[in-house]
Amino acid sequence: MSIFTIFRKIKPVTDSEEQLRAHLLWYLFIRVILFTLLIGITLFLQSSERQVILPSQLIIFLFLIFIYTYSILSALFLKKKSLLLRRFGKIQVCSDTLFISLLVYATGGTQSIFTPVYILPILGGGLIMHRIGGLIPAAAATLLYGGVLGLEYMQFIPAYFHDYRYTVITEYQVSTSIFALYGLIFFLIALLSGLLARKLRTAEDALSRSEMKYDQLLLLYKQIFDDIITGIITLDSAGRITSFNPAAASITGYAPEEVTGRLCSLFFPGLVTDKRDRQVTDFRKKDGKKIRIGYTCSKLHMTSSDQVGDPPFSSNRVITLQDVSKIEKMEQQMRHAEKMAAIGELSASIAHDFRNPLAAISGSAQILAMDKKSDADTYSITDRNLTAIILRESERMANTITDFLHYAQPVNPQPQQVNLFDLVHETIDQLVDDRQECSDCIIETDVPEDIDVEADAQLLQLALSHVLRNSCYAAGESSMPVVCSARMEGESRETVIEIADHGSGIEPSIQDRVFEPFFTTRQDSAGLGLAIVQQIIASHGGKVEIISAANQGCRVIIRLPPGPPIR
């Protein structure tokens, strides 16, 4: 059932006027059928025993023709939109009392077998137009039947009455008693029909309200079932899927028509449906992608009679599920961030404690080397090598401590307009001058002079220096240069910086770990370079991507959000 069908059900299809019009039309139809059946059955009995008083067949035929004509014209007149329906209904029931009075008078008066037919227009008027609709034909029937009795009492009767067993009522008291009895019956029936109509109307209103509430609840359920982001699956007692909402289809990759009516275990073999606690399991989607889903299974406490019907009302278990892959990944990232924060605080503390003694050691070694150089006779090769080792390792430890501090300290960039061409060349010049591993490396640039970025120049230069230093180390003794290029991409005009080398590349097994702090494949590195790069670029709202394969070189792509327009 669609949501539009439910709306159509909730909206009333007819108002009270249209209902009354339909009831009156049925009343006209029943009138024709009733008079036809009554007279037809009477004619059949007349031909058998000749005990029923009846006029000639011509009069009967003309009477039926008049009834048919009057009913057809009334039905046509009923279609008028401006018609006062209640007045029209009162005229119809009063007309029927007149027709019945003519029939009663023509078929024996007080001895007519059709006298009880007065009850029908009284009942019809009471049920269709409530109490007043029954009292009016009751009064009309009483008066008209009184007229029939009066004519009979004054012996104004048709001549053919004497052809049957007919006894003329000559006593006034008898006529009065019959009139009073039937009048009382007519009004009692009118009151009872009005009361019955009122009860029926009250019950119908209550039923309409109940149906509307039910439809509203069904609509609410349908909206929740379709729009909720949690997957909902209902099962019957045999474990077959009876309903499958769009969220469940999005999570699992299966369309509702693929799984409905089939066993849940065929598509969800890892789900445990006999436990109410929240469970987590691995699930492979229709396209083969593996995800983690969290789910709960609950029983629907319904009676056996409630379980008969269309889904989901034929279900006795409901499974709610969610894709928790991202949530678990975020939890892991949070735990990792907390771990890294603790390590960062510890690293910063240790770095500060180590920096001063290390500076003293390095300074002392430099002074010692200078003193020894002045006295060449006492400055042996061994002393020279040991001093060089002290200075080299002190510098490496100092660089490591600096990296610790860069990683441990919060990154709060101060963006400003920076020309990327100048920044890249300044970074390369510093690396070539300061770093031994970059002194012999050939670095080529392809950076337009008109690209400006909104960034912290010092932090961006630090990130580029780490990437270039790694690329120079990876290039090794290769004759191919390290290429640093930049360009603007897409409609958003984001800045893309790419640094590519032709070294040995990164093994696929460790590509997911290269941004982890303290992970390195080098003996002379603490493994913080790329972690610092990612931290700096992320603080600028950008992204870092590495594309590499074993023995095919490596490309580090830095994407920065749009800056000022190109000059």
PDB file of N, CA and C in Angstrom, residues 93-94 96-102 104-105 115 118 121-122 134-152 154 175-176 178-187:
ATOM      1  N   VAL A  93     -41.527   9.506   1.598  1.00  0.00           N
ATOM      2  CA  VAL A  93     -42.124   8.575   2.570  1.00  0.00           C
ATOM      3  C   VAL A  93     -43.621   8.872   2.742  1.00  0.00           C
ATOM      4  N   CYS A  94     -43.970  10.139   2.680  1.00  0.00           N
ATOM      5  CA  CYS A  94     -45.402  10.468   2.749  1.00  0.00           C
ATOM      6  C   CYS A  94     -46.130   9.960   1.508  1.00  0.00           C
ATOM      7  N   ASP A  96     -45.373   7.311  -0.111  1.00  0.00           N
ATOM      8  CA  ASP A  96     -45.535   5.867   0.063  1.00  0.00           C
ATOM      9  C   ASP A  96     -46.695   5.544   0.986  1.00  0.00           C
ATOM     10  N   THR A  97     -46.900   6.360   2.013  1.00  0.00           N
ATOM     11  CA  THR A  97     -48.072   6.117   2.879  1.00  0.00           C
ATOM     12  C   THR A  97     -49.364   6.307   2.082  1.00  0.00           C
ATOM     13  N   LEU A  98     -49.367   7.266   1.142  1.00  0.00           N
ATOM     14  CA  LEU A  98     -50.543   7.461   0.294  1.00  0.00           C
ATOM     15  C   LEU A  98     -50.739   6.263  -0.629  1.00  0.00           C
ATOM     16  N   PHE A  99     -49.633   5.776  -1.234  1.00  0.00           N
ATOM     17  CA  PHE A  99     -49.741   4.605  -2.123  1.00  0.00           C
ATOM     18  C   PHE A  99     -50.231   3.389  -1.344  1.00  0.00           C
ATOM     19  N   ILE A 100     -49.717   3.214  -0.138  1.00  0.00           N
ATOM     20  CA  ILE A 100     -50.128   2.062   0.681  1.00  0.00           C
ATOM     21  C   ILE A 100     -51.598   2.207   1.085  1.00  0.00           C
ATOM     22  N   SER A 101     -52.032   3.451   1.383  1.00  0.00           N
ATOM     23  CA  SER A 101     -53.436   3.663   1.747  1.00  0.00           C
ATOM     24  C   SER A 101     -54.355   3.312   0.583  1.00  0.00           C
ATOM     25  N   LEU A 102     -53.973   3.699  -0.634  1.00  0.00           N
ATOM     26  CA  LEU A 102     -54.766   3.339  -1.813  1.00  0.00           C
ATOM     27  C   LEU A 102     -54.808   1.833  -1.975  1.00  0.00           C
ATOM     28  N   VAL A 104     -54.373  -0.443   0.423  1.00  0.00           N
ATOM     29  CA  VAL A 104     -55.174  -1.018   1.507  1.00  0.00           C
ATOM     30  C   VAL A 104     -56.674  -0.814   1.221  1.00  0.00           C
ATOM     31  N   TYR A 105     -57.058   0.375   0.791  1.00  0.00           N
ATOM     32  CA  TYR A 105     -58.462   0.644   0.507  1.00  0.00           C
ATOM     33  C   TYR A 105     -58.973  -0.241  -0.621  1.00  0.00           C
ATOM     34  N   THR A 115     -52.165  -3.970   5.212  1.00  0.00           N
ATOM     35  CA  THR A 115     -52.103  -2.944   6.261  1.00  0.00           C
ATOM     36  C   THR A 115     -50.730  -2.882   6.949  1.00  0.00           C
ATOM     37  N   TYR A 118     -47.644  -0.384   6.020  1.00  0.00           N
ATOM     38  CA  TYR A 118     -47.425   0.975   6.519  1.00  0.00           C
ATOM     39  C   TYR A 118     -46.096   1.094   7.303  1.00  0.00           C
ATOM     40  N   PRO A 121     -42.498   2.463   5.166  1.00  0.00           N
ATOM     41  CA  PRO A 121     -42.068   3.868   5.020  1.00  0.00           C
ATOM     42  C   PRO A 121     -41.745   4.535   6.352  1.00  0.00           C
ATOM     43  N   ILE A 122     -42.421   4.071   7.418  1.00  0.00           N
ATOM     44  CA  ILE A 122     -42.091   4.635   8.734  1.00  0.00           C
ATOM     45  C   ILE A 122     -40.674   4.235   9.140  1.00  0.00           C
ATOM     46  N   GLY A 134     -39.206   9.528  10.822  1.00  0.00           N
ATOM     47  CA  GLY A 134     -40.145   8.453  11.128  1.00  0.00           C
ATOM     48  C   GLY A 134     -41.476   8.963  11.626  1.00  0.00           C
ATOM     49  N   LEU A 135     -41.479  10.067  12.365  1.00  0.00           N
ATOM     50  CA  LEU A 135     -42.717  10.597  12.923  1.00  0.00           C
ATOM     51  C   LEU A 135     -43.643  11.156  11.840  1.00  0.00           C
ATOM     52  N   ILE A 136     -43.070  11.794  10.811  1.00  0.00           N
ATOM     53  CA  ILE A 136     -43.908  12.368   9.746  1.00  0.00           C
ATOM     54  C   ILE A 136     -44.674  11.282   8.988  1.00  0.00           C
ATOM     55  N   PRO A 137     -44.031  10.218   8.488  1.00  0.00           N
ATOM     56  CA  PRO A 137     -44.836   9.172   7.838  1.00  0.00           C
ATOM     57  C   PRO A 137     -45.749   8.435   8.814  1.00  0.00           C
ATOM     58  N   ALA A 138     -45.376   8.369  10.101  1.00  0.00           N
ATOM     59  CA  ALA A 138     -46.267   7.741  11.090  1.00  0.00           C
ATOM     60  C   ALA A 138     -47.556   8.560  11.211  1.00  0.00           C
ATOM     61  N   ALA A 139     -47.406   9.861  11.284  1.00  0.00           N
ATOM     62  CA  ALA A 139     -48.597  10.711  11.358  1.00  0.00           C
ATOM     63  C   ALA A 139     -49.416  10.618  10.078  1.00  0.00           C
ATOM     64  N   ALA A 140     -48.713  10.645   8.922  1.00  0.00           N
ATOM     65  CA  ALA A 140     -49.436  10.541   7.642  1.00  0.00           C
ATOM     66  C   ALA A 140     -50.139   9.201   7.524  1.00  0.00           C
ATOM     67  N   ALA A 141     -49.482   8.115   7.939  1.00  0.00           N
ATOM     68  CA  ALA A 141     -50.100   6.785   7.863  1.00  0.00           C
ATOM     69  C   ALA A 141     -51.316   6.698   8.770  1.00  0.00           C
ATOM     70  N   THR A 142     -51.197   7.303   9.956  1.00  0.00           N
ATOM     71  CA  THR A 142     -52.331   7.270  10.891  1.00  0.00           C
ATOM     72  C   THR A 142     -53.543   8.013  10.315  1.00  0.00           C
ATOM     73  N   LEU A 143     -53.298   9.195   9.769  1.00  0.00           N
ATOM     74  CA  LEU A 143     -54.390   9.981   9.212  1.00  0.00           C
ATOM     75  C   LEU A 143     -55.001   9.293   7.994  1.00  0.00           C
ATOM     76  N   LEU A 144     -54.147   8.783   7.108  1.00  0.00           N
ATOM     77  CA  LEU A 144     -54.654   8.141   5.896  1.00  0.00           C
ATOM     78  C   LEU A 144     -55.397   6.852   6.223  1.00  0.00           C
ATOM     79  N   TYR A 145     -54.865   6.093   7.187  1.00  0.00           N
ATOM     80  CA  TYR A 145     -55.564   4.860   7.560  1.00  0.00           C
ATOM     81  C   TYR A 145     -56.895   5.204   8.241  1.00  0.00           C
ATOM     82  N   GLY A 146     -56.905   6.311   8.979  1.00  0.00           N
ATOM     83  CA  GLY A 146     -58.174   6.771   9.559  1.00  0.00           C
ATOM     84  C   GLY A 146     -59.166   7.123   8.462  1.00  0.00           C
ATOM     85  N   GLY A 147     -58.680   7.732   7.377  1.00  0.00           N
ATOM     86  CA  GLY A 147     -59.558   8.034   6.261  1.00  0.00           C
ATOM     87  C   GLY A 147     -60.114   6.775   5.630  1.00  0.00           C
ATOM     88  N   VAL A 148     -59.280   5.746   5.493  1.00  0.00           N
ATOM     89  CA  VAL A 148     -59.747   4.471   4.935  1.00  0.00           C
ATOM     90  C   VAL A 148     -60.829   3.886   5.823  1.00  0.00           C
ATOM     91  N   LEU A 149     -60.595   3.927   7.138  1.00  0.00           N
ATOM     92  CA  LEU A 149     -61.605   3.402   8.065  1.00  0.00           C
ATOM     93  C   LEU A 149     -62.910   4.211   7.989  1.00  0.00           C
ATOM     94  N   GLY A 150     -62.773   5.534   7.844  1.00  0.00           N
ATOM     95  CA  GLY A 150     -63.972   6.372   7.745  1.00  0.00           C
ATOM     96  C   GLY A 150     -64.775   6.052   6.508  1.00  0.00           C
ATOM     97  N   LEU A 151     -64.119   5.890   5.370  1.00  0.00           N
ATOM     98  CA  LEU A 151     -64.823   5.546   4.139  1.00  0.00           C
ATOM     99  C   LEU A 151     -65.506   4.195   4.278  1.00  0.00           C
ATOM    100  N   GLU A 152     -64.782   3.261   4.929  1.00  0.00           N
ATOM    101  CA  GLU A 152     -65.375   1.916   5.101  1.00  0.00           C
ATOM    102  C   GLU A 152     -66.574   1.984   6.050  1.00  0.00           C
ATOM    103  N   MET A 154     -68.554   4.491   6.520  1.00  0.00           N
ATOM    104  CA  MET A 154     -69.682   5.106   5.814  1.00  0.00           C
ATOM    105  C   MET A 154     -70.081   4.305   4.590  1.00  0.00           C
ATOM    106  N   SER A 175     -64.322   0.545  14.784  1.00  0.00           N
ATOM    107  CA  SER A 175     -63.494   1.369  13.898  1.00  0.00           C
ATOM    108  C   SER A 175     -62.537   2.246  14.700  1.00  0.00           C
ATOM    109  N   THR A 176     -63.039   2.810  15.791  1.00  0.00           N
ATOM    110  CA  THR A 176     -62.188   3.658  16.630  1.00  0.00           C
ATOM    111  C   THR A 176     -61.053   2.868  17.260  1.00  0.00           C
ATOM    112  N   ILE A 178     -59.684   0.065  16.134  1.00  0.00           N
ATOM    113  CA  ILE A 178     -58.694  -0.300  15.110  1.00  0.00           C
ATOM    114  C   ILE A 178     -57.807   0.903  14.784  1.00  0.00           C
ATOM    115  N   PHE A 179     -58.448   2.070  14.665  1.00  0.00           N
ATOM    116  CA  PHE A 179     -57.683   3.281  14.368  1.00  0.00           C
ATOM    117  C   PHE A 179     -56.678   3.594  15.471  1.00  0.00           C
ATOM    118  N   ALA A 180     -57.103   3.481  16.730  1.00  0.00           N
ATOM    119  CA  ALA A 180     -56.220   3.782  17.860  1.00  0.00           C
ATOM    120  C   ALA A 180     -55.075   2.779  17.940  1.00  0.00           C
ATOM    121  N   LEU A 181     -55.391   1.512  17.701  1.00  0.00           N
ATOM    122  CA  LEU A 181     -54.357   0.467  17.781  1.00  0.00           C
ATOM    123  C   LEU A 181     -53.281   0.691  16.723  1.00  0.00           C
ATOM    124  N   TYR A 182     -53.700   0.866  15.483  1.00  0.00           N
ATOM    125  CA  TYR A 182     -52.715   1.063  14.419  1.00  0.00           C
ATOM    126  C   TYR A 182     -51.962   2.393  14.572  1.00  0.00           C
ATOM    127  N   GLY A 183     -52.667   3.437  15.003  1.00  0.00           N
ATOM    128  CA  GLY A 183     -51.976   4.715  15.221  1.00  0.00           C
ATOM    129  C   GLY A 183     -50.888   4.579  16.270  1.00  0.00           C
ATOM    130  N   LEU A 184     -51.224   3.869  17.373  1.00  0.00           N
ATOM    131  CA  LEU A 184     -50.227   3.660  18.425  1.00  0.00           C
ATOM    132  C   LEU A 184     -49.043   2.855  17.897  1.00  0.00           C
ATOM    133  N   ILE A 185     -49.354   1.821  17.116  1.00  0.00           N
ATOM    134  CA  ILE A 185     -48.271   0.995  16.544  1.00  0.00           C
ATOM    135  C   ILE A 185     -47.379   1.828  15.629  1.00  0.00           C
ATOM    136  N   PHE A 186     -48.012   2.654  14.796  1.00  0.00           N
ATOM    137  CA  PHE A 186     -47.222   3.470  13.857  1.00  0.00           C
ATOM    138  C   PHE A 186     -46.265   4.404  14.600  1.00  0.00           C
ATOM    139  N   PHE A 187     -46.748   5.066  15.630  1.00  0.00           N
ATOM    140  CA  PHE A 187     -45.882   6.012  16.345  1.00  0.00           C
ATOM    141  C   PHE A 187     -44.807   5.297  17.167  1.00  0.00           C
TER     142      PHE A 187
END
